[in-house]
Amino acid sequence: RNGATKDGKIYGLPIDSWTMLYHINMDLFKQAGLVNADGTPILPKSPEELLAQAEQFKQKTGKPYFVQNLANETALFTRNLYTYLFQQDSDF
């Protein structure tokens, strides 16, 4: 914190601009009952909805709701871990 604090305020810039995308297999979403009447996917609006959707998806399709892509991205887990730790104000 000391390296990013001035006059009692914390300043900083992102150290990583890598972003995960939320890709959807619409065929599996339809099978799971997670598609609106207009054909758009029903996306979760809260952590609780996310977990409920994941459970529904797994029950209806037998497939995992989340799949992590590791192709050509060996530092993926480290980058995510550090991002989550910093986000939660970890001191390590």
mmCIF file of N, CA and C in Angstrom:
data_model
loop_
_atom_site.group_PDB
_atom_site.id
_atom_site.type_symbol
_atom_site.label_atom_id
_atom_site.label_comp_id
_atom_site.label_asym_id
_atom_site.label_seq_id
_atom_site.Cartn_x
_atom_site.Cartn_y
_atom_site.Cartn_z
ATOM 1 N N ARG A 1 0.804 -1.199 0.000
ATOM 2 C CA ARG A 1 0.000 0.000 0.000
ATOM 3 C C ARG A 1 0.847 1.263 0.000
ATOM 4 N N ASN A 2 1.946 1.230 0.698
ATOM 5 C CA ASN A 2 2.761 2.440 0.809
ATOM 6 C C ASN A 2 3.231 2.925 -0.546
ATOM 7 N N GLY A 3 3.499 2.001 -1.460
ATOM 8 C CA GLY A 3 3.966 2.384 -2.782
ATOM 9 C C GLY A 3 2.886 3.005 -3.646
ATOM 10 N N ALA A 4 1.626 2.883 -3.247
ATOM 11 C CA ALA A 4 0.525 3.415 -4.053
ATOM 12 C C ALA A 4 -0.309 4.436 -3.295
ATOM 13 N N THR A 5 0.154 4.865 -2.114
ATOM 14 C CA THR A 5 -0.619 5.792 -1.286
ATOM 15 C C THR A 5 0.049 7.159 -1.251
ATOM 16 N N LYS A 6 -0.766 8.199 -1.434
ATOM 17 C CA LYS A 6 -0.279 9.577 -1.330
ATOM 18 C C LYS A 6 -1.375 10.394 -0.678
ATOM 19 N N ASP A 7 -1.012 11.123 0.351
ATOM 20 C CA ASP A 7 -1.961 11.961 1.084
ATOM 21 C C ASP A 7 -3.179 11.163 1.544
ATOM 22 N N GLY A 8 -2.940 9.913 1.968
ATOM 23 C CA GLY A 8 -4.015 9.089 2.508
ATOM 24 C C GLY A 8 -4.927 8.447 1.482
ATOM 25 N N LYS A 9 -4.650 8.651 0.204
ATOM 26 C CA LYS A 9 -5.471 8.062 -0.856
ATOM 27 C C LYS A 9 -4.644 7.045 -1.625
ATOM 28 N N ILE A 10 -5.309 5.972 -2.050
ATOM 29 C CA ILE A 10 -4.626 4.930 -2.810
ATOM 30 C C ILE A 10 -4.806 5.201 -4.295
ATOM 31 N N TYR A 11 -3.692 5.179 -5.015
ATOM 32 C CA TYR A 11 -3.698 5.377 -6.460
ATOM 33 C C TYR A 11 -3.084 4.148 -7.114
ATOM 34 N N GLY A 12 -3.532 3.839 -8.293
ATOM 35 C CA GLY A 12 -2.939 2.709 -8.988
ATOM 36 C C GLY A 12 -3.491 2.542 -10.385
ATOM 37 N N LEU A 13 -2.766 1.786 -11.160
ATOM 38 C CA LEU A 13 -3.179 1.419 -12.509
ATOM 39 C C LEU A 13 -3.202 -0.093 -12.586
ATOM 40 N N PRO A 14 -4.022 -0.643 -13.466
ATOM 41 C CA PRO A 14 -4.051 -2.102 -13.595
ATOM 42 C C PRO A 14 -2.677 -2.638 -13.997
ATOM 43 N N ILE A 15 -2.303 -3.746 -13.398
ATOM 44 C CA ILE A 15 -1.030 -4.357 -13.768
ATOM 45 C C ILE A 15 -1.223 -5.374 -14.886
ATOM 46 N N ASP A 16 -2.452 -5.646 -15.225
ATOM 47 C CA ASP A 16 -2.741 -6.667 -16.223
ATOM 48 C C ASP A 16 -4.060 -6.322 -16.890
ATOM 49 N N SER A 17 -4.054 -6.263 -18.190
ATOM 50 C CA SER A 17 -5.296 -5.931 -18.895
ATOM 51 C C SER A 17 -5.930 -7.157 -19.539
ATOM 52 N N TRP A 18 -5.459 -8.336 -19.165
ATOM 53 C CA TRP A 18 -5.996 -9.579 -19.694
ATOM 54 C C TRP A 18 -7.410 -9.782 -19.168
ATOM 55 N N THR A 19 -8.304 -10.159 -20.030
ATOM 56 C CA THR A 19 -9.704 -10.310 -19.646
ATOM 57 C C THR A 19 -10.241 -11.654 -20.101
ATOM 58 N N MET A 20 -10.985 -12.304 -19.225
ATOM 59 C CA MET A 20 -11.649 -13.543 -19.614
ATOM 60 C C MET A 20 -12.975 -13.201 -20.279
ATOM 61 N N LEU A 21 -13.322 -13.962 -21.272
ATOM 62 C CA LEU A 21 -14.598 -13.790 -21.952
ATOM 63 C C LEU A 21 -15.545 -14.891 -21.525
ATOM 64 N N TYR A 22 -16.812 -14.598 -21.598
ATOM 65 C CA TYR A 22 -17.849 -15.554 -21.234
ATOM 66 C C TYR A 22 -18.420 -16.106 -22.531
ATOM 67 N N HIS A 23 -17.862 -17.211 -23.022
ATOM 68 C CA HIS A 23 -18.351 -17.842 -24.241
ATOM 69 C C HIS A 23 -19.441 -18.832 -23.871
ATOM 70 N N ILE A 24 -20.461 -18.912 -24.706
ATOM 71 C CA ILE A 24 -21.606 -19.771 -24.417
ATOM 72 C C ILE A 24 -21.846 -20.728 -25.571
ATOM 73 N N ASN A 25 -22.038 -22.001 -25.252
ATOM 74 C CA ASN A 25 -22.472 -22.986 -26.232
ATOM 75 C C ASN A 25 -23.997 -22.951 -26.212
ATOM 76 N N MET A 26 -24.582 -22.299 -27.215
ATOM 77 C CA MET A 26 -26.031 -22.094 -27.217
ATOM 78 C C MET A 26 -26.812 -23.402 -27.285
ATOM 79 N N ASP A 27 -26.271 -24.408 -27.954
ATOM 80 C CA ASP A 27 -26.967 -25.701 -27.997
ATOM 81 C C ASP A 27 -27.086 -26.291 -26.593
ATOM 82 N N LEU A 28 -26.002 -26.224 -25.828
ATOM 83 C CA LEU A 28 -26.046 -26.735 -24.456
ATOM 84 C C LEU A 28 -26.900 -25.846 -23.554
ATOM 85 N N PHE A 29 -26.866 -24.542 -23.777
ATOM 86 C CA PHE A 29 -27.709 -23.640 -22.985
ATOM 87 C C PHE A 29 -29.188 -23.930 -23.240
ATOM 88 N N LYS A 30 -29.547 -24.205 -24.478
ATOM 89 C CA LYS A 30 -30.940 -24.580 -24.795
ATOM 90 C C LYS A 30 -31.305 -25.877 -24.091
ATOM 91 N N GLN A 31 -30.415 -26.852 -24.160
ATOM 92 C CA GLN A 31 -30.652 -28.140 -23.514
ATOM 93 C C GLN A 31 -30.844 -27.962 -22.005
ATOM 94 N N ALA A 32 -30.147 -27.007 -21.426
ATOM 95 C CA ALA A 32 -30.232 -26.755 -19.987
ATOM 96 C C ALA A 32 -31.412 -25.870 -19.615
ATOM 97 N N GLY A 33 -32.133 -25.343 -20.612
ATOM 98 C CA GLY A 33 -33.259 -24.457 -20.324
ATOM 99 C C GLY A 33 -32.829 -23.060 -19.931
ATOM 100 N N LEU A 34 -31.694 -22.622 -20.440
ATOM 101 C CA LEU A 34 -31.152 -21.315 -20.077
ATOM 102 C C LEU A 34 -31.153 -20.340 -21.254
ATOM 103 N N VAL A 35 -32.220 -20.410 -22.067
ATOM 104 C CA VAL A 35 -32.359 -19.515 -23.216
ATOM 105 C C VAL A 35 -33.739 -18.871 -23.156
ATOM 106 N N ASN A 36 -33.787 -17.555 -23.340
ATOM 107 C CA ASN A 36 -35.050 -16.812 -23.363
ATOM 108 C C ASN A 36 -35.857 -17.156 -24.611
ATOM 109 N N ALA A 37 -37.130 -16.777 -24.606
ATOM 110 C CA ALA A 37 -38.014 -17.025 -25.748
ATOM 111 C C ALA A 37 -37.493 -16.361 -27.021
ATOM 112 N N ASP A 38 -36.777 -15.245 -26.882
ATOM 113 C CA ASP A 38 -36.250 -14.545 -28.060
ATOM 114 C C ASP A 38 -34.922 -15.133 -28.553
ATOM 115 N N GLY A 39 -34.455 -16.214 -27.918
ATOM 116 C CA GLY A 39 -33.234 -16.879 -28.357
ATOM 117 C C GLY A 39 -31.960 -16.385 -27.710
ATOM 118 N N THR A 40 -32.064 -15.434 -26.797
ATOM 119 C CA THR A 40 -30.874 -14.926 -26.110
ATOM 120 C C THR A 40 -30.607 -15.755 -24.853
ATOM 121 N N PRO A 41 -29.336 -15.896 -24.478
ATOM 122 C CA PRO A 41 -29.024 -16.680 -23.282
ATOM 123 C C PRO A 41 -29.464 -15.958 -22.013
ATOM 124 N N ILE A 42 -29.873 -16.726 -21.042
ATOM 125 C CA ILE A 42 -30.197 -16.177 -19.723
ATOM 126 C C ILE A 42 -28.884 -16.134 -18.941
ATOM 127 N N LEU A 43 -28.403 -14.941 -18.667
ATOM 128 C CA LEU A 43 -27.127 -14.778 -17.965
ATOM 129 C C LEU A 43 -27.378 -14.474 -16.490
ATOM 130 N N PRO A 44 -26.535 -14.979 -15.613
ATOM 131 C CA PRO A 44 -26.717 -14.726 -14.182
ATOM 132 C C PRO A 44 -26.459 -13.265 -13.838
ATOM 133 N N LYS A 45 -27.197 -12.790 -12.838
ATOM 134 C CA LYS A 45 -27.053 -11.401 -12.397
ATOM 135 C C LYS A 45 -26.485 -11.303 -10.984
ATOM 136 N N SER A 46 -26.178 -12.438 -10.384
ATOM 137 C CA SER A 46 -25.624 -12.451 -9.031
ATOM 138 C C SER A 46 -24.821 -13.740 -8.849
ATOM 139 N N PRO A 47 -23.986 -13.789 -7.828
ATOM 140 C CA PRO A 47 -23.256 -15.035 -7.564
ATOM 141 C C PRO A 47 -24.203 -16.210 -7.304
ATOM 142 N N GLU A 48 -25.316 -15.937 -6.631
ATOM 143 C CA GLU A 48 -26.285 -16.995 -6.348
ATOM 144 C C GLU A 48 -26.890 -17.541 -7.637
ATOM 145 N N GLU A 49 -27.241 -16.649 -8.561
ATOM 146 C CA GLU A 49 -27.783 -17.085 -9.848
ATOM 147 C C GLU A 49 -26.735 -17.859 -10.642
ATOM 148 N N LEU A 50 -25.492 -17.436 -10.563
ATOM 149 C CA LEU A 50 -24.413 -18.125 -11.265
ATOM 150 C C LEU A 50 -24.302 -19.573 -10.788
ATOM 151 N N LEU A 51 -24.299 -19.764 -9.468
ATOM 152 C CA LEU A 51 -24.193 -21.114 -8.921
ATOM 153 C C LEU A 51 -25.425 -21.949 -9.243
ATOM 154 N N ALA A 52 -26.608 -21.332 -9.200
ATOM 155 C CA ALA A 52 -27.840 -22.055 -9.544
ATOM 156 C C ALA A 52 -27.824 -22.474 -11.009
ATOM 157 N N GLN A 53 -27.374 -21.583 -11.878
ATOM 158 C CA GLN A 53 -27.278 -21.921 -13.303
ATOM 159 C C GLN A 53 -26.278 -23.043 -13.528
ATOM 160 N N ALA A 54 -25.156 -22.981 -12.849
ATOM 161 C CA ALA A 54 -24.133 -24.018 -13.005
ATOM 162 C C ALA A 54 -24.688 -25.378 -12.604
ATOM 163 N N GLU A 55 -25.439 -25.416 -11.517
ATOM 164 C CA GLU A 55 -26.043 -26.672 -11.068
ATOM 165 C C GLU A 55 -27.085 -27.170 -12.069
ATOM 166 N N GLN A 56 -27.952 -26.274 -12.529
ATOM 167 C CA GLN A 56 -28.975 -26.634 -13.519
ATOM 168 C C GLN A 56 -28.326 -27.131 -14.809
ATOM 169 N N PHE A 57 -27.304 -26.439 -15.250
ATOM 170 C CA PHE A 57 -26.593 -26.797 -16.475
ATOM 171 C C PHE A 57 -26.011 -28.202 -16.361
ATOM 172 N N LYS A 58 -25.342 -28.477 -15.244
ATOM 173 C CA LYS A 58 -24.719 -29.791 -15.032
ATOM 174 C C LYS A 58 -25.776 -30.894 -14.979
ATOM 175 N N GLN A 59 -26.896 -30.638 -14.288
ATOM 176 C CA GLN A 59 -27.960 -31.637 -14.173
ATOM 177 C C GLN A 59 -28.599 -31.949 -15.521
ATOM 178 N N LYS A 60 -28.831 -30.924 -16.331
ATOM 179 C CA LYS A 60 -29.550 -31.116 -17.599
ATOM 180 C C LYS A 60 -28.659 -31.591 -18.739
ATOM 181 N N THR A 61 -27.371 -31.242 -18.699
ATOM 182 C CA THR A 61 -26.494 -31.580 -19.827
ATOM 183 C C THR A 61 -25.446 -32.640 -19.488
ATOM 184 N N GLY A 62 -25.135 -32.780 -18.202
ATOM 185 C CA GLY A 62 -24.061 -33.678 -17.800
ATOM 186 C C GLY A 62 -22.678 -33.098 -18.065
ATOM 187 N N LYS A 63 -22.642 -31.847 -18.480
ATOM 188 C CA LYS A 63 -21.379 -31.168 -18.816
ATOM 189 C C LYS A 63 -21.058 -30.112 -17.760
ATOM 190 N N PRO A 64 -19.777 -29.762 -17.625
ATOM 191 C CA PRO A 64 -19.423 -28.684 -16.700
ATOM 192 C C PRO A 64 -19.869 -27.325 -17.243
ATOM 193 N N TYR A 65 -20.293 -26.458 -16.356
ATOM 194 C CA TYR A 65 -20.743 -25.111 -16.731
ATOM 195 C C TYR A 65 -19.554 -24.238 -17.115
ATOM 196 N N PHE A 66 -18.449 -24.385 -16.389
ATOM 197 C CA PHE A 66 -17.242 -23.608 -16.665
ATOM 198 C C PHE A 66 -16.158 -24.509 -17.227
ATOM 199 N N VAL A 67 -15.461 -24.025 -18.223
ATOM 200 C CA VAL A 67 -14.309 -24.721 -18.774
ATOM 201 C C VAL A 67 -13.204 -23.685 -18.910
ATOM 202 N N GLN A 68 -12.057 -23.985 -18.354
ATOM 203 C CA GLN A 68 -10.928 -23.059 -18.401
ATOM 204 C C GLN A 68 -10.015 -23.434 -19.553
ATOM 205 N N ASN A 69 -9.750 -22.501 -20.434
ATOM 206 C CA ASN A 69 -8.875 -22.742 -21.572
ATOM 207 C C ASN A 69 -7.423 -22.545 -21.159
ATOM 208 N N LEU A 70 -6.613 -23.551 -21.392
ATOM 209 C CA LEU A 70 -5.201 -23.462 -21.030
ATOM 210 C C LEU A 70 -4.280 -23.409 -22.236
ATOM 211 N N ALA A 71 -4.822 -23.428 -23.431
ATOM 212 C CA ALA A 71 -3.998 -23.456 -24.638
ATOM 213 C C ALA A 71 -3.130 -22.207 -24.728
ATOM 214 N N ASN A 72 -1.832 -22.402 -24.801
ATOM 215 C CA ASN A 72 -0.865 -21.312 -24.960
ATOM 216 C C ASN A 72 -0.937 -20.272 -23.847
ATOM 217 N N GLU A 73 -1.369 -20.646 -22.673
ATOM 218 C CA GLU A 73 -1.505 -19.691 -21.574
ATOM 219 C C GLU A 73 -1.032 -20.348 -20.282
ATOM 220 N N THR A 74 0.267 -20.560 -20.180
ATOM 221 C CA THR A 74 0.801 -21.284 -19.025
ATOM 222 C C THR A 74 0.751 -20.482 -17.733
ATOM 223 N N ALA A 75 0.676 -19.172 -17.807
ATOM 224 C CA ALA A 75 0.660 -18.345 -16.599
ATOM 225 C C ALA A 75 -0.755 -18.023 -16.131
ATOM 226 N N LEU A 76 -1.739 -18.623 -16.754
ATOM 227 C CA LEU A 76 -3.142 -18.297 -16.486
ATOM 228 C C LEU A 76 -3.502 -18.344 -15.009
ATOM 229 N N PHE A 77 -3.223 -19.454 -14.351
ATOM 230 C CA PHE A 77 -3.650 -19.596 -12.966
ATOM 231 C C PHE A 77 -2.923 -18.629 -12.043
ATOM 232 N N THR A 78 -1.658 -18.391 -12.285
ATOM 233 C CA THR A 78 -0.913 -17.434 -11.476
ATOM 234 C C THR A 78 -1.480 -16.036 -11.648
ATOM 235 N N ARG A 79 -1.761 -15.653 -12.874
ATOM 236 C CA ARG A 79 -2.316 -14.319 -13.134
ATOM 237 C C ARG A 79 -3.662 -14.162 -12.444
ATOM 238 N N ASN A 80 -4.507 -15.162 -12.561
ATOM 239 C CA ASN A 80 -5.812 -15.097 -11.903
ATOM 240 C C ASN A 80 -5.661 -15.042 -10.393
ATOM 241 N N LEU A 81 -4.806 -15.907 -9.850
ATOM 242 C CA LEU A 81 -4.619 -15.941 -8.406
ATOM 243 C C LEU A 81 -4.174 -14.583 -7.880
ATOM 244 N N TYR A 82 -3.151 -13.992 -8.483
ATOM 245 C CA TYR A 82 -2.684 -12.688 -8.022
ATOM 246 C C TYR A 82 -3.760 -11.621 -8.161
ATOM 247 N N THR A 83 -4.489 -11.646 -9.256
ATOM 248 C CA THR A 83 -5.565 -10.672 -9.446
ATOM 249 C C THR A 83 -6.592 -10.795 -8.332
ATOM 250 N N TYR A 84 -7.007 -12.019 -8.020
ATOM 251 C CA TYR A 84 -8.015 -12.227 -6.974
ATOM 252 C C TYR A 84 -7.468 -11.858 -5.597
ATOM 253 N N LEU A 85 -6.207 -12.180 -5.336
ATOM 254 C CA LEU A 85 -5.614 -11.836 -4.046
ATOM 255 C C LEU A 85 -5.527 -10.325 -3.860
ATOM 256 N N PHE A 86 -5.043 -9.621 -4.879
ATOM 257 C CA PHE A 86 -4.959 -8.162 -4.785
ATOM 258 C C PHE A 86 -6.345 -7.547 -4.639
ATOM 259 N N GLN A 87 -7.312 -8.097 -5.353
ATOM 260 C CA GLN A 87 -8.679 -7.579 -5.296
ATOM 261 C C GLN A 87 -9.242 -7.676 -3.880
ATOM 262 N N GLN A 88 -8.857 -8.720 -3.151
ATOM 263 C CA GLN A 88 -9.369 -8.942 -1.801
ATOM 264 C C GLN A 88 -8.468 -8.332 -0.727
ATOM 265 N N ASP A 89 -7.576 -7.438 -1.147
ATOM 266 C CA ASP A 89 -6.708 -6.710 -0.223
ATOM 267 C C ASP A 89 -5.788 -7.636 0.568
ATOM 268 N N SER A 90 -5.285 -8.665 -0.097
ATOM 269 C CA SER A 90 -4.388 -9.607 0.570
ATOM 270 C C SER A 90 -3.043 -8.961 0.857
ATOM 271 N N ASP A 91 -2.443 -9.395 1.925
ATOM 272 C CA ASP A 91 -1.121 -8.923 2.314
ATOM 273 C C ASP A 91 -0.213 -10.141 2.381
ATOM 274 N N PHE A 92 0.594 -10.328 1.344
ATOM 275 C CA PHE A 92 1.452 -11.512 1.312
ATOM 276 C C PHE A 92 2.865 -11.166 0.925
#
